[in-house]
JSON list of C-alpha atoms in Angstrom, two decimals:
[
{"chain": "A", "resi": 10, "resn": "UNK", "atom": "CA", "xyz": [226.72, 47.73, -50.29]},
{"chain": "A", "resi": 11, "resn": "UNK", "atom": "CA", "xyz": [225.16, 50.77, -52.04]},
{"chain": "A", "resi": 12, "resn": "UNK", "atom": "CA", "xyz": [226.45, 53.01, -49.20]},
{"chain": "A", "resi": 13, "resn": "UNK", "atom": "CA", "xyz": [229.96, 51.67, -49.57]},
{"chain": "A", "resi": 14, "resn": "UNK", "atom": "CA", "xyz": [229.85, 52.40, -53.31]},
{"chain": "A", "resi": 15, "resn": "UNK", "atom": "CA", "xyz": [228.69, 55.99, -52.63]},
{"chain": "A", "resi": 16, "resn": "UNK", "atom": "CA", "xyz": [231.44, 56.52, -50.12]},
{"chain": "A", "resi": 17, "resn": "UNK", "atom": "CA", "xyz": [234.02, 55.12, -52.54]},
{"chain": "A", "resi": 18, "resn": "UNK", "atom": "CA", "xyz": [232.76, 57.26, -55.37]},
{"chain": "A", "resi": 19, "resn": "UNK", "atom": "CA", "xyz": [233.17, 60.38, -53.19]},
{"chain": "A", "resi": 20, "resn": "UNK", "atom": "CA", "xyz": [236.66, 59.37, -51.98]},
{"chain": "A", "resi": 21, "resn": "UNK", "atom": "CA", "xyz": [237.81, 58.61, -55.53]},
{"chain": "A", "resi": 22, "resn": "UNK", "atom": "CA", "xyz": [236.39, 61.89, -56.79]},
{"chain": "A", "resi": 23, "resn": "UNK", "atom": "CA", "xyz": [238.27, 63.82, -54.07]},
{"chain": "A", "resi": 24, "resn": "UNK", "atom": "CA", "xyz": [241.46, 61.88, -54.78]},
{"chain": "A", "resi": 25, "resn": "UNK", "atom": "CA", "xyz": [241.17, 62.68, -58.50]},
{"chain": "A", "resi": 26, "resn": "UNK", "atom": "CA", "xyz": [240.54, 66.38, -57.77]},
{"chain": "A", "resi": 27, "resn": "UNK", "atom": "CA", "xyz": [243.57, 66.48, -55.39]},
{"chain": "A", "resi": 28, "resn": "UNK", "atom": "CA", "xyz": [245.80, 64.81, -57.90]},
{"chain": "A", "resi": 29, "resn": "UNK", "atom": "CA", "xyz": [244.82, 67.23, -60.70]},
{"chain": "A", "resi": 30, "resn": "UNK", "atom": "CA", "xyz": [245.19, 70.27, -58.47]},
{"chain": "A", "resi": 31, "resn": "UNK", "atom": "CA", "xyz": [248.59, 68.96, -57.27]},
{"chain": "A", "resi": 32, "resn": "UNK", "atom": "CA", "xyz": [249.75, 68.46, -60.85]},
{"chain": "A", "resi": 33, "resn": "UNK", "atom": "CA", "xyz": [248.77, 72.06, -61.63]},
{"chain": "A", "resi": 34, "resn": "UNK", "atom": "CA", "xyz": [250.54, 73.67, -58.64]},
{"chain": "A", "resi": 35, "resn": "UNK", "atom": "CA", "xyz": [253.43, 71.29, -57.96]},
{"chain": "A", "resi": 36, "resn": "UNK", "atom": "CA", "xyz": [256.34, 69.96, -59.96]},
{"chain": "A", "resi": 37, "resn": "UNK", "atom": "CA", "xyz": [256.82, 67.05, -57.60]},
{"chain": "A", "resi": 38, "resn": "UNK", "atom": "CA", "xyz": [254.50, 64.45, -55.92]},
{"chain": "A", "resi": 39, "resn": "UNK", "atom": "CA", "xyz": [252.25, 66.27, -53.51]},
{"chain": "A", "resi": 40, "resn": "UNK", "atom": "CA", "xyz": [251.81, 64.90, -49.99]},
{"chain": "A", "resi": 41, "resn": "UNK", "atom": "CA", "xyz": [248.05, 65.49, -50.13]},
{"chain": "A", "resi": 42, "resn": "UNK", "atom": "CA", "xyz": [247.80, 63.50, -53.32]},
{"chain": "A", "resi": 43, "resn": "UNK", "atom": "CA", "xyz": [249.79, 60.65, -51.74]},
{"chain": "A", "resi": 44, "resn": "UNK", "atom": "CA", "xyz": [247.60, 60.73, -48.65]},
{"chain": "A", "resi": 45, "resn": "UNK", "atom": "CA", "xyz": [244.44, 60.75, -50.79]},
{"chain": "A", "resi": 46, "resn": "UNK", "atom": "CA", "xyz": [245.82, 57.68, -52.62]},
{"chain": "A", "resi": 47, "resn": "UNK", "atom": "CA", "xyz": [246.41, 55.97, -49.24]},
{"chain": "A", "resi": 48, "resn": "UNK", "atom": "CA", "xyz": [242.79, 56.73, -48.17]},
{"chain": "A", "resi": 49, "resn": "UNK", "atom": "CA", "xyz": [241.50, 55.14, -51.37]},
{"chain": "A", "resi": 50, "resn": "UNK", "atom": "CA", "xyz": [243.63, 52.04, -50.65]},
{"chain": "A", "resi": 51, "resn": "UNK", "atom": "CA", "xyz": [242.34, 51.87, -47.04]},
{"chain": "A", "resi": 52, "resn": "UNK", "atom": "CA", "xyz": [238.80, 52.27, -48.32]},
{"chain": "A", "resi": 53, "resn": "UNK", "atom": "CA", "xyz": [239.29, 49.30, -50.67]},
{"chain": "A", "resi": 54, "resn": "UNK", "atom": "CA", "xyz": [240.42, 47.14, -47.77]},
{"chain": "A", "resi": 55, "resn": "UNK", "atom": "CA", "xyz": [237.33, 48.14, -45.79]},
{"chain": "A", "resi": 56, "resn": "UNK", "atom": "CA", "xyz": [235.14, 47.49, -48.82]},
{"chain": "A", "resi": 57, "resn": "UNK", "atom": "CA", "xyz": [236.55, 44.02, -49.16]},
{"chain": "A", "resi": 58, "resn": "UNK", "atom": "CA", "xyz": [235.99, 43.29, -45.46]},
{"chain": "A", "resi": 59, "resn": "UNK", "atom": "CA", "xyz": [232.41, 44.58, -45.72]},
{"chain": "A", "resi": 60, "resn": "UNK", "atom": "CA", "xyz": [231.75, 42.45, -48.82]},
{"chain": "A", "resi": 61, "resn": "UNK", "atom": "CA", "xyz": [233.08, 39.35, -47.01]},
{"chain": "A", "resi": 62, "resn": "UNK", "atom": "CA", "xyz": [230.89, 40.08, -43.97]},
{"chain": "A", "resi": 63, "resn": "UNK", "atom": "CA", "xyz": [227.83, 40.59, -46.17]},
{"chain": "A", "resi": 64, "resn": "UNK", "atom": "CA", "xyz": [228.47, 37.28, -47.97]},
{"chain": "A", "resi": 65, "resn": "UNK", "atom": "CA", "xyz": [229.15, 35.46, -44.64]},
{"chain": "A", "resi": 66, "resn": "UNK", "atom": "CA", "xyz": [225.76, 36.74, -43.42]},
{"chain": "A", "resi": 67, "resn": "UNK", "atom": "CA", "xyz": [223.98, 35.09, -46.32]},
{"chain": "A", "resi": 68, "resn": "UNK", "atom": "CA", "xyz": [223.74, 37.92, -48.83]},
{"chain": "A", "resi": 69, "resn": "UNK", "atom": "CA", "xyz": [224.54, 36.82, -52.39]},
{"chain": "A", "resi": 70, "resn": "UNK", "atom": "CA", "xyz": [226.25, 38.43, -55.32]},
{"chain": "A", "resi": 71, "resn": "UNK", "atom": "CA", "xyz": [223.92, 38.35, -58.29]},
{"chain": "A", "resi": 72, "resn": "UNK", "atom": "CA", "xyz": [226.76, 38.40, -60.80]},
{"chain": "A", "resi": 73, "resn": "UNK", "atom": "CA", "xyz": [229.77, 36.19, -61.04]},
{"chain": "A", "resi": 74, "resn": "UNK", "atom": "CA", "xyz": [231.47, 35.96, -57.63]},
{"chain": "A", "resi": 75, "resn": "UNK", "atom": "CA", "xyz": [234.95, 35.37, -59.19]},
{"chain": "A", "resi": 76, "resn": "UNK", "atom": "CA", "xyz": [234.55, 38.49, -61.29]},
{"chain": "A", "resi": 77, "resn": "UNK", "atom": "CA", "xyz": [233.69, 40.61, -58.24]},
{"chain": "A", "resi": 78, "resn": "UNK", "atom": "CA", "xyz": [236.71, 39.39, -56.24]},
{"chain": "A", "resi": 79, "resn": "UNK", "atom": "CA", "xyz": [238.93, 39.73, -59.28]},
{"chain": "A", "resi": 80, "resn": "UNK", "atom": "CA", "xyz": [238.00, 43.34, -59.72]},
{"chain": "A", "resi": 81, "resn": "UNK", "atom": "CA", "xyz": [238.56, 43.98, -56.01]},
{"chain": "A", "resi": 82, "resn": "UNK", "atom": "CA", "xyz": [241.92, 42.37, -55.89]},
{"chain": "A", "resi": 83, "resn": "UNK", "atom": "CA", "xyz": [243.04, 44.24, -59.02]},
{"chain": "A", "resi": 84, "resn": "UNK", "atom": "CA", "xyz": [241.68, 47.54, -57.62]},
{"chain": "A", "resi": 85, "resn": "UNK", "atom": "CA", "xyz": [243.79, 46.94, -54.50]},
{"chain": "A", "resi": 86, "resn": "UNK", "atom": "CA", "xyz": [246.94, 46.95, -56.67]},
{"chain": "A", "resi": 87, "resn": "UNK", "atom": "CA", "xyz": [246.19, 50.16, -58.61]},
{"chain": "A", "resi": 88, "resn": "UNK", "atom": "CA", "xyz": [246.69, 52.68, -55.70]},
{"chain": "A", "resi": 89, "resn": "UNK", "atom": "CA", "xyz": [249.64, 50.74, -54.44]},
{"chain": "A", "resi": 90, "resn": "UNK", "atom": "CA", "xyz": [251.38, 50.93, -57.82]},
{"chain": "A", "resi": 91, "resn": "UNK", "atom": "CA", "xyz": [250.52, 54.64, -58.17]},
{"chain": "A", "resi": 92, "resn": "UNK", "atom": "CA", "xyz": [251.96, 55.26, -54.69]},
{"chain": "A", "resi": 93, "resn": "UNK", "atom": "CA", "xyz": [255.24, 53.51, -55.59]},
{"chain": "A", "resi": 94, "resn": "UNK", "atom": "CA", "xyz": [255.36, 55.43, -58.86]},
{"chain": "A", "resi": 95, "resn": "UNK", "atom": "CA", "xyz": [255.10, 58.72, -56.96]},
{"chain": "A", "resi": 96, "resn": "UNK", "atom": "CA", "xyz": [257.89, 57.62, -54.59]},
{"chain": "A", "resi": 97, "resn": "UNK", "atom": "CA", "xyz": [260.18, 56.61, -57.49]},
{"chain": "A", "resi": 98, "resn": "UNK", "atom": "CA", "xyz": [259.32, 59.43, -59.96]},
{"chain": "A", "resi": 99, "resn": "UNK", "atom": "CA", "xyz": [259.67, 62.91, -58.39]},
{"chain": "A", "resi": 100, "resn": "UNK", "atom": "CA", "xyz": [257.99, 64.72, -61.31]},
{"chain": "A", "resi": 101, "resn": "UNK", "atom": "CA", "xyz": [254.64, 66.36, -61.95]},
{"chain": "A", "resi": 102, "resn": "UNK", "atom": "CA", "xyz": [253.59, 63.18, -63.77]},
{"chain": "A", "resi": 103, "resn": "UNK", "atom": "CA", "xyz": [253.27, 61.39, -60.49]},
{"chain": "A", "resi": 104, "resn": "UNK", "atom": "CA", "xyz": [250.36, 63.56, -59.45]},
{"chain": "A", "resi": 105, "resn": "UNK", "atom": "CA", "xyz": [248.65, 62.88, -62.76]},
{"chain": "A", "resi": 106, "resn": "UNK", "atom": "CA", "xyz": [249.28, 59.10, -62.35]},
{"chain": "A", "resi": 107, "resn": "UNK", "atom": "CA", "xyz": [247.72, 59.21, -58.89]},
{"chain": "A", "resi": 108, "resn": "UNK", "atom": "CA", "xyz": [244.69, 61.10, -60.27]},
{"chain": "A", "resi": 109, "resn": "UNK", "atom": "CA", "xyz": [244.34, 58.57, -63.03]},
{"chain": "A", "resi": 110, "resn": "UNK", "atom": "CA", "xyz": [244.64, 55.67, -60.58]},
{"chain": "A", "resi": 111, "resn": "UNK", "atom": "CA", "xyz": [241.86, 57.09, -58.47]},
{"chain": "A", "resi": 112, "resn": "UNK", "atom": "CA", "xyz": [239.67, 57.44, -61.57]},
{"chain": "A", "resi": 113, "resn": "UNK", "atom": "CA", "xyz": [240.50, 53.84, -62.50]},
{"chain": "A", "resi": 114, "resn": "UNK", "atom": "CA", "xyz": [239.51, 52.62, -59.04]},
{"chain": "A", "resi": 115, "resn": "UNK", "atom": "CA", "xyz": [236.16, 54.50, -59.35]},
{"chain": "A", "resi": 116, "resn": "UNK", "atom": "CA", "xyz": [235.44, 52.71, -62.70]},
{"chain": "A", "resi": 117, "resn": "UNK", "atom": "CA", "xyz": [236.26, 49.39, -61.02]},
{"chain": "A", "resi": 118, "resn": "UNK", "atom": "CA", "xyz": [234.00, 50.19, -58.07]},
{"chain": "A", "resi": 119, "resn": "UNK", "atom": "CA", "xyz": [231.23, 51.02, -60.44]},
{"chain": "A", "resi": 120, "resn": "UNK", "atom": "CA", "xyz": [231.68, 47.64, -62.14]},
{"chain": "A", "resi": 121, "resn": "UNK", "atom": "CA", "xyz": [231.85, 45.84, -58.80]},
{"chain": "A", "resi": 122, "resn": "UNK", "atom": "CA", "xyz": [228.58, 47.46, -57.80]},
{"chain": "A", "resi": 123, "resn": "UNK", "atom": "CA", "xyz": [226.98, 46.26, -61.10]},
{"chain": "A", "resi": 124, "resn": "UNK", "atom": "CA", "xyz": [228.26, 42.74, -60.43]},
{"chain": "A", "resi": 125, "resn": "UNK", "atom": "CA", "xyz": [226.98, 42.78, -56.85]},
{"chain": "A", "resi": 126, "resn": "UNK", "atom": "CA", "xyz": [223.46, 43.66, -58.01]},
{"chain": "A", "resi": 127, "resn": "UNK", "atom": "CA", "xyz": [223.53, 41.66, -61.22]},
{"chain": "A", "resi": 128, "resn": "UNK", "atom": "CA", "xyz": [223.37, 44.61, -63.59]},
{"chain": "A", "resi": 129, "resn": "UNK", "atom": "CA", "xyz": [225.38, 45.08, -66.67]},
{"chain": "A", "resi": 130, "resn": "UNK", "atom": "CA", "xyz": [227.10, 43.05, -69.35]},
{"chain": "A", "resi": 131, "resn": "UNK", "atom": "CA", "xyz": [225.17, 40.05, -70.62]},
{"chain": "A", "resi": 132, "resn": "UNK", "atom": "CA", "xyz": [222.40, 40.41, -68.01]}
]
């Protein structure tokens, strides 16, 4: 799962960068920022499938399993909400919201990685 975290961190970083650049150069939601948000969402789906496969093959989560899945399910909603925000609000703020959503997903991925390996709060 470490490789999945690394890939996710890179994708989220790129999406944040694209969102910030789009906010600087555009006064409306940029297609590249929307696509980057979609890629982050697809990654989260793949991450969830990979986690389920790892668990089905006997690997265990060292932290709380409900907490891991709770973070993942919540993280799945963040890009979707940012996408719909960008569709509804045709201003520069949409690009900033998409960048912030990608940063939020990164933080959630970081915490999911800690939960998977049993590192972090109260350990």
